Every structure is written in C-alpha cells, then in structure tokens.
Short mmCIF file of N, CA and C in Angstrom, two decimals:
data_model
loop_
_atom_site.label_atom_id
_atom_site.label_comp_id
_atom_site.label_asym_id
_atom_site.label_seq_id
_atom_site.Cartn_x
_atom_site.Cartn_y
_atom_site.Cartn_z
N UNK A 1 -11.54 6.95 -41.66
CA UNK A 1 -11.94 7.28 -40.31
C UNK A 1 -11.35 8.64 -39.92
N UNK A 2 -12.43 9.56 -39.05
CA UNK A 2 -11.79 10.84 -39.29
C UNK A 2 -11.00 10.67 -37.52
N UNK A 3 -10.19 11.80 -37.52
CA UNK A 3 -9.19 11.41 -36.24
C UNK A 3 -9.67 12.16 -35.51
N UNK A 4 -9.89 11.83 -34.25
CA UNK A 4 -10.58 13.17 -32.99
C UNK A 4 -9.49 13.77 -32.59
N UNK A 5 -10.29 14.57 -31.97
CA UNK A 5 -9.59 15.81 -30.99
C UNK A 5 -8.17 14.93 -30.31
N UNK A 6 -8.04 14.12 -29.74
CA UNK A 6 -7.07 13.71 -28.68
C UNK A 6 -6.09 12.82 -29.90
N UNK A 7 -6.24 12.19 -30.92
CA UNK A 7 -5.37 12.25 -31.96
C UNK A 7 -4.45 13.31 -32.77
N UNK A 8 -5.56 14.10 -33.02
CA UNK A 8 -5.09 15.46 -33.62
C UNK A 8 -4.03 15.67 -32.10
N UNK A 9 -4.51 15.88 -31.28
CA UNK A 9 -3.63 16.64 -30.10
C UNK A 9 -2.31 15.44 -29.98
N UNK A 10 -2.36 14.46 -29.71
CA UNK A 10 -1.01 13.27 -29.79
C UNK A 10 -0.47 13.25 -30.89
N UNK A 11 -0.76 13.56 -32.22
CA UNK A 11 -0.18 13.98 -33.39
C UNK A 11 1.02 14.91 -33.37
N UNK A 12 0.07 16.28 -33.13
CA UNK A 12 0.55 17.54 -32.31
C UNK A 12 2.45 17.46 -31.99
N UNK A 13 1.53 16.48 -30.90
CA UNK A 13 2.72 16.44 -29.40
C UNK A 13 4.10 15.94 -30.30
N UNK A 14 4.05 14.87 -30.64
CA UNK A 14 4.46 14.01 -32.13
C UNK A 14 5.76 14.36 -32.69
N UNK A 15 5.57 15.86 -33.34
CA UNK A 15 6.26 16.29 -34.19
C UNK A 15 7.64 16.94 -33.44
N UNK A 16 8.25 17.14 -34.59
CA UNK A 16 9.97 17.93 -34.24
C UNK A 16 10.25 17.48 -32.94
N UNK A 17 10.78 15.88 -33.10
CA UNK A 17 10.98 15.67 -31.39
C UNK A 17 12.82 15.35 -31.96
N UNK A 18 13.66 16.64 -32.25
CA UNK A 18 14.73 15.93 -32.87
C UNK A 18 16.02 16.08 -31.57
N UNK A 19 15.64 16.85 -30.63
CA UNK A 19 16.84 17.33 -29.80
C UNK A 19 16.30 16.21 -28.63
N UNK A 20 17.42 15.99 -27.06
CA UNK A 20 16.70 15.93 -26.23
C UNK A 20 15.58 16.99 -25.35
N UNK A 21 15.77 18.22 -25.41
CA UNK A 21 14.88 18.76 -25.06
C UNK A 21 13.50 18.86 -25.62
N UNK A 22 13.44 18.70 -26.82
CA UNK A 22 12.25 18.18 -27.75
C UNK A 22 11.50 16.94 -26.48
N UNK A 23 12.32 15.77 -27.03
CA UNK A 23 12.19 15.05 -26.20
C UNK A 23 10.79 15.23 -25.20
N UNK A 24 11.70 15.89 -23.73
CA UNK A 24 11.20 15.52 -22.46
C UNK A 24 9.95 16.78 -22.89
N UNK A 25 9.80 17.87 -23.52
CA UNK A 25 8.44 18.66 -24.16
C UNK A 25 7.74 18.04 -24.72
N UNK A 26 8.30 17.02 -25.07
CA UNK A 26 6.97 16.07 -26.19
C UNK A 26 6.42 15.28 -24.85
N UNK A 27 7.00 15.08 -24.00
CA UNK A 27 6.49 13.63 -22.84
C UNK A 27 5.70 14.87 -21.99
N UNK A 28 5.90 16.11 -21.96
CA UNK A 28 5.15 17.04 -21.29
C UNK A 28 3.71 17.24 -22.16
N UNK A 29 3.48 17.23 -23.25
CA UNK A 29 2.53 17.57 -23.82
C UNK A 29 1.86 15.90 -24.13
N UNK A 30 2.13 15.58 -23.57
CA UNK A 30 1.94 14.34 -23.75
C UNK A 30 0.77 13.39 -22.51
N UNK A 31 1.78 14.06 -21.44
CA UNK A 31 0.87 14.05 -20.31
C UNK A 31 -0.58 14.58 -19.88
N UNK A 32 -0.13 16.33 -20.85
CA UNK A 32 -1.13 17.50 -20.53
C UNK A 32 -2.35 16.59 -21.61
N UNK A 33 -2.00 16.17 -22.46
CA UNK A 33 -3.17 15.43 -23.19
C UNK A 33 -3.98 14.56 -22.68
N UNK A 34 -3.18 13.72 -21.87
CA UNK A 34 -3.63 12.36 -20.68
C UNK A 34 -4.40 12.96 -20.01
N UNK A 35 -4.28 13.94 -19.57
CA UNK A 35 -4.86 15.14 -18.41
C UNK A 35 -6.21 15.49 -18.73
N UNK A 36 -5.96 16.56 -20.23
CA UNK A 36 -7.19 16.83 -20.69
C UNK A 36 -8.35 15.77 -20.99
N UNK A 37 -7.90 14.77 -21.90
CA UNK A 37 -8.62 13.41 -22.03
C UNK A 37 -9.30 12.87 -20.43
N UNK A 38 -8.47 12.82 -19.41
CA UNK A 38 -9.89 11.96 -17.91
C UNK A 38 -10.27 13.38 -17.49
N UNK A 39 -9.55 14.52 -17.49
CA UNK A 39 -10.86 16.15 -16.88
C UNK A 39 -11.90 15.55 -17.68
N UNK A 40 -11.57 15.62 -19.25
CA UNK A 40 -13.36 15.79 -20.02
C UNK A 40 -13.78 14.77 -19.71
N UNK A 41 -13.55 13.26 -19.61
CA UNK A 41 -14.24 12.14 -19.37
C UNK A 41 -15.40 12.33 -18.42
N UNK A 42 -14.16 12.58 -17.16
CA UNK A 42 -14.69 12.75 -15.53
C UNK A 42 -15.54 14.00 -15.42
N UNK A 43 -16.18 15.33 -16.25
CA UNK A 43 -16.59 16.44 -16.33
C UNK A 43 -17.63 16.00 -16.82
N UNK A 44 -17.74 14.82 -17.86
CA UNK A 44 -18.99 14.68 -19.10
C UNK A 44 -19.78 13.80 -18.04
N UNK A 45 -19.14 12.88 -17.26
CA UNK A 45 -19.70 11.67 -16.51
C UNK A 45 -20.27 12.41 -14.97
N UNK A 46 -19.54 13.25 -14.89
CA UNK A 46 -20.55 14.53 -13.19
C UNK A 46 -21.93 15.36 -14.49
N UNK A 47 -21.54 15.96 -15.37
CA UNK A 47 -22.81 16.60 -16.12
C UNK A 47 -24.09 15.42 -16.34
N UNK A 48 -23.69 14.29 -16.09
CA UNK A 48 -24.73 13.27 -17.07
C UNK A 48 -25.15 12.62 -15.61
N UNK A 49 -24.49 12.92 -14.28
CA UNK A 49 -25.29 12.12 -12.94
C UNK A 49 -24.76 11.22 -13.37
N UNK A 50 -23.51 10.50 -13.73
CA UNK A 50 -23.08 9.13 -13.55
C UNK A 50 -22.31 8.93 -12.55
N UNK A 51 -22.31 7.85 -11.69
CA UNK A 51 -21.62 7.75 -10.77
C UNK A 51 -20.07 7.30 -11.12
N UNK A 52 -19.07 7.65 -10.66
CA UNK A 52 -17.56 7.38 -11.12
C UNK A 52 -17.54 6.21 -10.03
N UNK A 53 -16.01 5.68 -10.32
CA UNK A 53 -16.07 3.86 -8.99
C UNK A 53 -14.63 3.69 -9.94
N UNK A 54 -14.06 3.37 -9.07
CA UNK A 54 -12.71 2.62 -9.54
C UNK A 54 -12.90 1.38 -10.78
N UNK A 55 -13.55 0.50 -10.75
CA UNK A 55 -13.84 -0.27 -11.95
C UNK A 55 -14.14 0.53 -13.79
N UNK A 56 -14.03 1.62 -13.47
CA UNK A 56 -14.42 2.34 -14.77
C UNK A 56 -12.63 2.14 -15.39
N UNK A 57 -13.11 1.65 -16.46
CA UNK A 57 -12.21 0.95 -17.77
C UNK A 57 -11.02 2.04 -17.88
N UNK A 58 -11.73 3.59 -18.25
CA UNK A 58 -10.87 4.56 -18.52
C UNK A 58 -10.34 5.50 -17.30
N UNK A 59 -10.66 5.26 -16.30
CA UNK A 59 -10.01 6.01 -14.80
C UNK A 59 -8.76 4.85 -14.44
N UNK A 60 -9.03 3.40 -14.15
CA UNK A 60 -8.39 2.08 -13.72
C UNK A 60 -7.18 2.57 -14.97
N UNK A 61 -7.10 2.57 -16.41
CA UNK A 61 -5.74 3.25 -17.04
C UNK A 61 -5.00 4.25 -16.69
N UNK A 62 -5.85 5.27 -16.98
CA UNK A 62 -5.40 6.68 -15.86
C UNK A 62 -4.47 6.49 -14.94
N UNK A 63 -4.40 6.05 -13.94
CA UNK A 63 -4.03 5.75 -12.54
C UNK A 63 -3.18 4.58 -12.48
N UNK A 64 -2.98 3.89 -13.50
CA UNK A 64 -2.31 2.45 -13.92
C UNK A 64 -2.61 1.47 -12.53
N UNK A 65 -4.20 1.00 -12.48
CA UNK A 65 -4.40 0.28 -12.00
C UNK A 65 -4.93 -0.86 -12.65
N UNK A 66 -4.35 -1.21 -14.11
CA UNK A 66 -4.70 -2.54 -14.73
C UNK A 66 -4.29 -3.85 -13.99
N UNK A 67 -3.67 -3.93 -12.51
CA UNK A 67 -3.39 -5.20 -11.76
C UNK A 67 -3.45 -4.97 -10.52
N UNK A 68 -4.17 -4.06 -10.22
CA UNK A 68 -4.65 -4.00 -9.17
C UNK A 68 -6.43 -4.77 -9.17
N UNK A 69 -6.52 -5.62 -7.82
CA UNK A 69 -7.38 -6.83 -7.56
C UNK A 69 -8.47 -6.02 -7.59
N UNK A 70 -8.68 -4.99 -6.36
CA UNK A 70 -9.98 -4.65 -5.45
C UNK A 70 -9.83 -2.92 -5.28
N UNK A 71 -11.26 -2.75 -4.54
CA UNK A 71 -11.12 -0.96 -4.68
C UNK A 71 -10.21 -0.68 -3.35
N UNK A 72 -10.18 -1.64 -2.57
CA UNK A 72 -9.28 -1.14 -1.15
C UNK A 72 -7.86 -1.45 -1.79
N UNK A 73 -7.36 -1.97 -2.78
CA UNK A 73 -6.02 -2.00 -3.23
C UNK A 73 -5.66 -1.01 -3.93
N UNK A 74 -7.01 -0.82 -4.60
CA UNK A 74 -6.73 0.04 -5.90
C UNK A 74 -6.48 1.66 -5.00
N UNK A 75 -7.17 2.07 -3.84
CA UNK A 75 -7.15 2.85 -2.70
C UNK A 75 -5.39 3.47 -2.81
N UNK A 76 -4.86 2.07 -1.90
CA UNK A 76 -3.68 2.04 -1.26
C UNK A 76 -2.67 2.33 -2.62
N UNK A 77 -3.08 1.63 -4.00
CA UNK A 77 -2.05 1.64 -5.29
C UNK A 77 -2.07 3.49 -5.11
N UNK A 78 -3.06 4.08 -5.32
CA UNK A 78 -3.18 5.53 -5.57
C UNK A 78 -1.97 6.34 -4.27
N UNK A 79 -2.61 5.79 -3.06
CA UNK A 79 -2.07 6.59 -1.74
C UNK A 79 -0.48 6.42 -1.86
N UNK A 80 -0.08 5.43 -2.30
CA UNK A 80 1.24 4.92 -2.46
C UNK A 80 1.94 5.70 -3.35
N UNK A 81 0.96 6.43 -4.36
CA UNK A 81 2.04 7.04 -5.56
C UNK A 81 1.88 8.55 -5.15
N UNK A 82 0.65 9.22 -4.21
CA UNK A 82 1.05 10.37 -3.61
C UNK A 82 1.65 10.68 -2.74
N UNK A 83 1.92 9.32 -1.34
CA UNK A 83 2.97 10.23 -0.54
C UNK A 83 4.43 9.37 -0.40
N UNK A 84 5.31 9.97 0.19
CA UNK A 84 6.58 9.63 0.82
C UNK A 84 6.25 8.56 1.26
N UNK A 85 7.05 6.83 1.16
CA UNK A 85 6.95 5.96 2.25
C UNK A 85 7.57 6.30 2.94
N UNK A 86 6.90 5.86 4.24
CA UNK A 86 8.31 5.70 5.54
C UNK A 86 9.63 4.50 5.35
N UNK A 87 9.28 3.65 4.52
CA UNK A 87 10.51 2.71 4.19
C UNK A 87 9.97 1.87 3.50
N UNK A 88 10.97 0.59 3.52
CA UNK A 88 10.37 -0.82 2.58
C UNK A 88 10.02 -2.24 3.70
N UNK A 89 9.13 -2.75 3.53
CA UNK A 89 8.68 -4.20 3.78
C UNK A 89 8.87 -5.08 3.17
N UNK A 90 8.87 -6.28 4.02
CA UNK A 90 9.67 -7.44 2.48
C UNK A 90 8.54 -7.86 2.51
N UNK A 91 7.91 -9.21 1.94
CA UNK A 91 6.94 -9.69 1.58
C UNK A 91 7.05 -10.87 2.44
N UNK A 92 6.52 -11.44 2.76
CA UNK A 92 6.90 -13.01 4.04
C UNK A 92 6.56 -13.91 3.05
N UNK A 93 5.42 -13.59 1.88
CA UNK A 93 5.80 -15.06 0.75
C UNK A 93 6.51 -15.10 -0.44
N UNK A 94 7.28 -13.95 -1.29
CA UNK A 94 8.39 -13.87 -2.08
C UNK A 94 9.10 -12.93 -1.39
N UNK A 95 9.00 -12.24 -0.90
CA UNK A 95 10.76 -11.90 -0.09
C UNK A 95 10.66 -10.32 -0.92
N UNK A 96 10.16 -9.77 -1.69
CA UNK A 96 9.97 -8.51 -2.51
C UNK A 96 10.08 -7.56 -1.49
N UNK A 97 10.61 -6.44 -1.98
CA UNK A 97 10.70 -5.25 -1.18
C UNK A 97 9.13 -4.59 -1.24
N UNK A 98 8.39 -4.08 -0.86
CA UNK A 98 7.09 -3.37 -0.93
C UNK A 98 7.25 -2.21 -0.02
N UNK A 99 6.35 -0.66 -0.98
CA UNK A 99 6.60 0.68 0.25
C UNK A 99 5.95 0.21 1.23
N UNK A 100 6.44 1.27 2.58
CA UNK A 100 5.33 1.25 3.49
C UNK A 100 5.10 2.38 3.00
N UNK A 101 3.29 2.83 3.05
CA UNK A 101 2.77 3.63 3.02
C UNK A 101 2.28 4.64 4.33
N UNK A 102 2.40 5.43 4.46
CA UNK A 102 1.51 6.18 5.75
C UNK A 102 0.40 5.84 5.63
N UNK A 103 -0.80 5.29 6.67
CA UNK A 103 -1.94 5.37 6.81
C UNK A 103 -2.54 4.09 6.32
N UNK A 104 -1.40 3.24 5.87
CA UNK A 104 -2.21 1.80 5.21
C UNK A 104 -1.30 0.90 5.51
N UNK A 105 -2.43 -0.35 6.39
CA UNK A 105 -1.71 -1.27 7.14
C UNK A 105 -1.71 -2.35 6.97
N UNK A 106 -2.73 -2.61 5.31
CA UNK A 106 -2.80 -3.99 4.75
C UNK A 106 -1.93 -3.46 3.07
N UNK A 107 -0.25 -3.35 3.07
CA UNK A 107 -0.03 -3.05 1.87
C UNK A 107 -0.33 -4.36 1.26
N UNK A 108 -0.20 -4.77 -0.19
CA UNK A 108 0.03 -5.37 -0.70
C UNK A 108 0.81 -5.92 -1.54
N UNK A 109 1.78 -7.34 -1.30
CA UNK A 109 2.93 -7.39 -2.60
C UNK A 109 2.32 -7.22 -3.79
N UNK A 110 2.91 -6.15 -4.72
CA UNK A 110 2.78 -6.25 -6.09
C UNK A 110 3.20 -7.42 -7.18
N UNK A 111 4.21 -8.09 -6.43
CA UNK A 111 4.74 -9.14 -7.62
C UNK A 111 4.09 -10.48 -6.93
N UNK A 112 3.48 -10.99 -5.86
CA UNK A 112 2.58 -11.87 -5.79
C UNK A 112 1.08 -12.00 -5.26
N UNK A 113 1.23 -10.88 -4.69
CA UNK A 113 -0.46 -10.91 -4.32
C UNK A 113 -0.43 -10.87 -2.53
N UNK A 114 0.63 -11.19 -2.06
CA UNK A 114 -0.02 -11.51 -0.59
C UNK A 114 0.15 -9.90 0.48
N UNK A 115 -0.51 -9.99 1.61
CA UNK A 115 -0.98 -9.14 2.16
C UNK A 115 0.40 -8.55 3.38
N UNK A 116 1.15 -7.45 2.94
CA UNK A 116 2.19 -7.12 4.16
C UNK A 116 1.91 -5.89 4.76
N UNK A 117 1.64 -6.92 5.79
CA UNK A 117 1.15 -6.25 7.35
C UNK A 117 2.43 -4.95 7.84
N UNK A 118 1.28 -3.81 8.21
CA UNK A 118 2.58 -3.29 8.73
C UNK A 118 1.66 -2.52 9.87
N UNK A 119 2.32 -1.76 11.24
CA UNK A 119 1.81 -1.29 11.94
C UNK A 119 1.84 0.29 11.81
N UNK A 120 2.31 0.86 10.72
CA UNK A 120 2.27 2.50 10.81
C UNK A 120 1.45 2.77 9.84
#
C-alpha cells in the first residue's frame, strides 16, 4: 500500500525527536499537519458544492467532538474552547465542575449529560 501525502508528512514530523525541544517541534508539525489535512478536506468539499454540518465524521475529530450529543452542544463544545469562561458551575446531578461560557446558557455536564443552567 503506497503511503499518502499526510503519512509521508506524519512520518516527516516523526523523525530526530531526541531532545525535549525536538519534542514540543515535532507536536508543532504535527498540528500544522492536522491543519493542512481539514483546510484541504474543507477546500475540496466548498469546490465540489458540498454542504459542511457538524455530523461530518472528519470535522466532529478535528474539533474533538466524538461525545458531543447534538449540533447546539457541539456549538457550545467549540465556543467553550475559544473563549475565557467567566467561572465554573457545578452540575445539580453529579456535582462536576463545568465552564461557564459567555453567551451560552444551556452549558452542558460533560461527565453526565445533564443541562447547567446559567444566566450569563
């Protein structure tokens, strides 16, 4: 089996990782690969008129929304990892700390599912 482009490139990344600075350059080129891999996805899928949607197999990885329920969660999972919370909420049915987010007022516990209400 011949190896594509994004093998060859994780191969790449791969090598002489012997120092820690190696290291955290390899997790940099590593990323930039992650990167290049959903641009071309998401570039090939606007050239071809396909519509993109949170349920797409290879965006839902991207974004590490493999446990996230719904697209209004999957929403708030995203908004949550771009801004600052204003603080933490506990959960009223396991007791879990959860961010508050700016702008979203149905967070959701991550470790059971239920819905914490918040007013900001």
């Amino acid at each position: 089996m011949q190896a594509t482009y994004w093998d060859r490139r994780w191969s790449a990344a791969q090598i002489n990782k012997d120092s820690a600075q190696d290291v955290k350059v390899g997790d940099l080129e590593m990323k930039v690969v992650q990167l290049e891999r959903i641009v071309s996805y998401l570039i090939v899928r606007l050239v071809r008129n396909q519509p993109m949607d949170l349920n797409d197999r290879i965006v839902r990885e991207f974004l590490n929304l493999s446990k996230v329920r719904d697209d209004n969660d999957s929403l708030n999972v995203i908004l949550s990892q771009l801004v600052a919370p204003l603080g933490l909420l506990t959960c009223p049915e396991c007791g879990a700390k959860i961010r508050d987010v700016p702008g979203v007022i149905d967070e959701r516990c991550h470790w059971c599912g239920a819905y914490v209400g918040s007013t900001r």
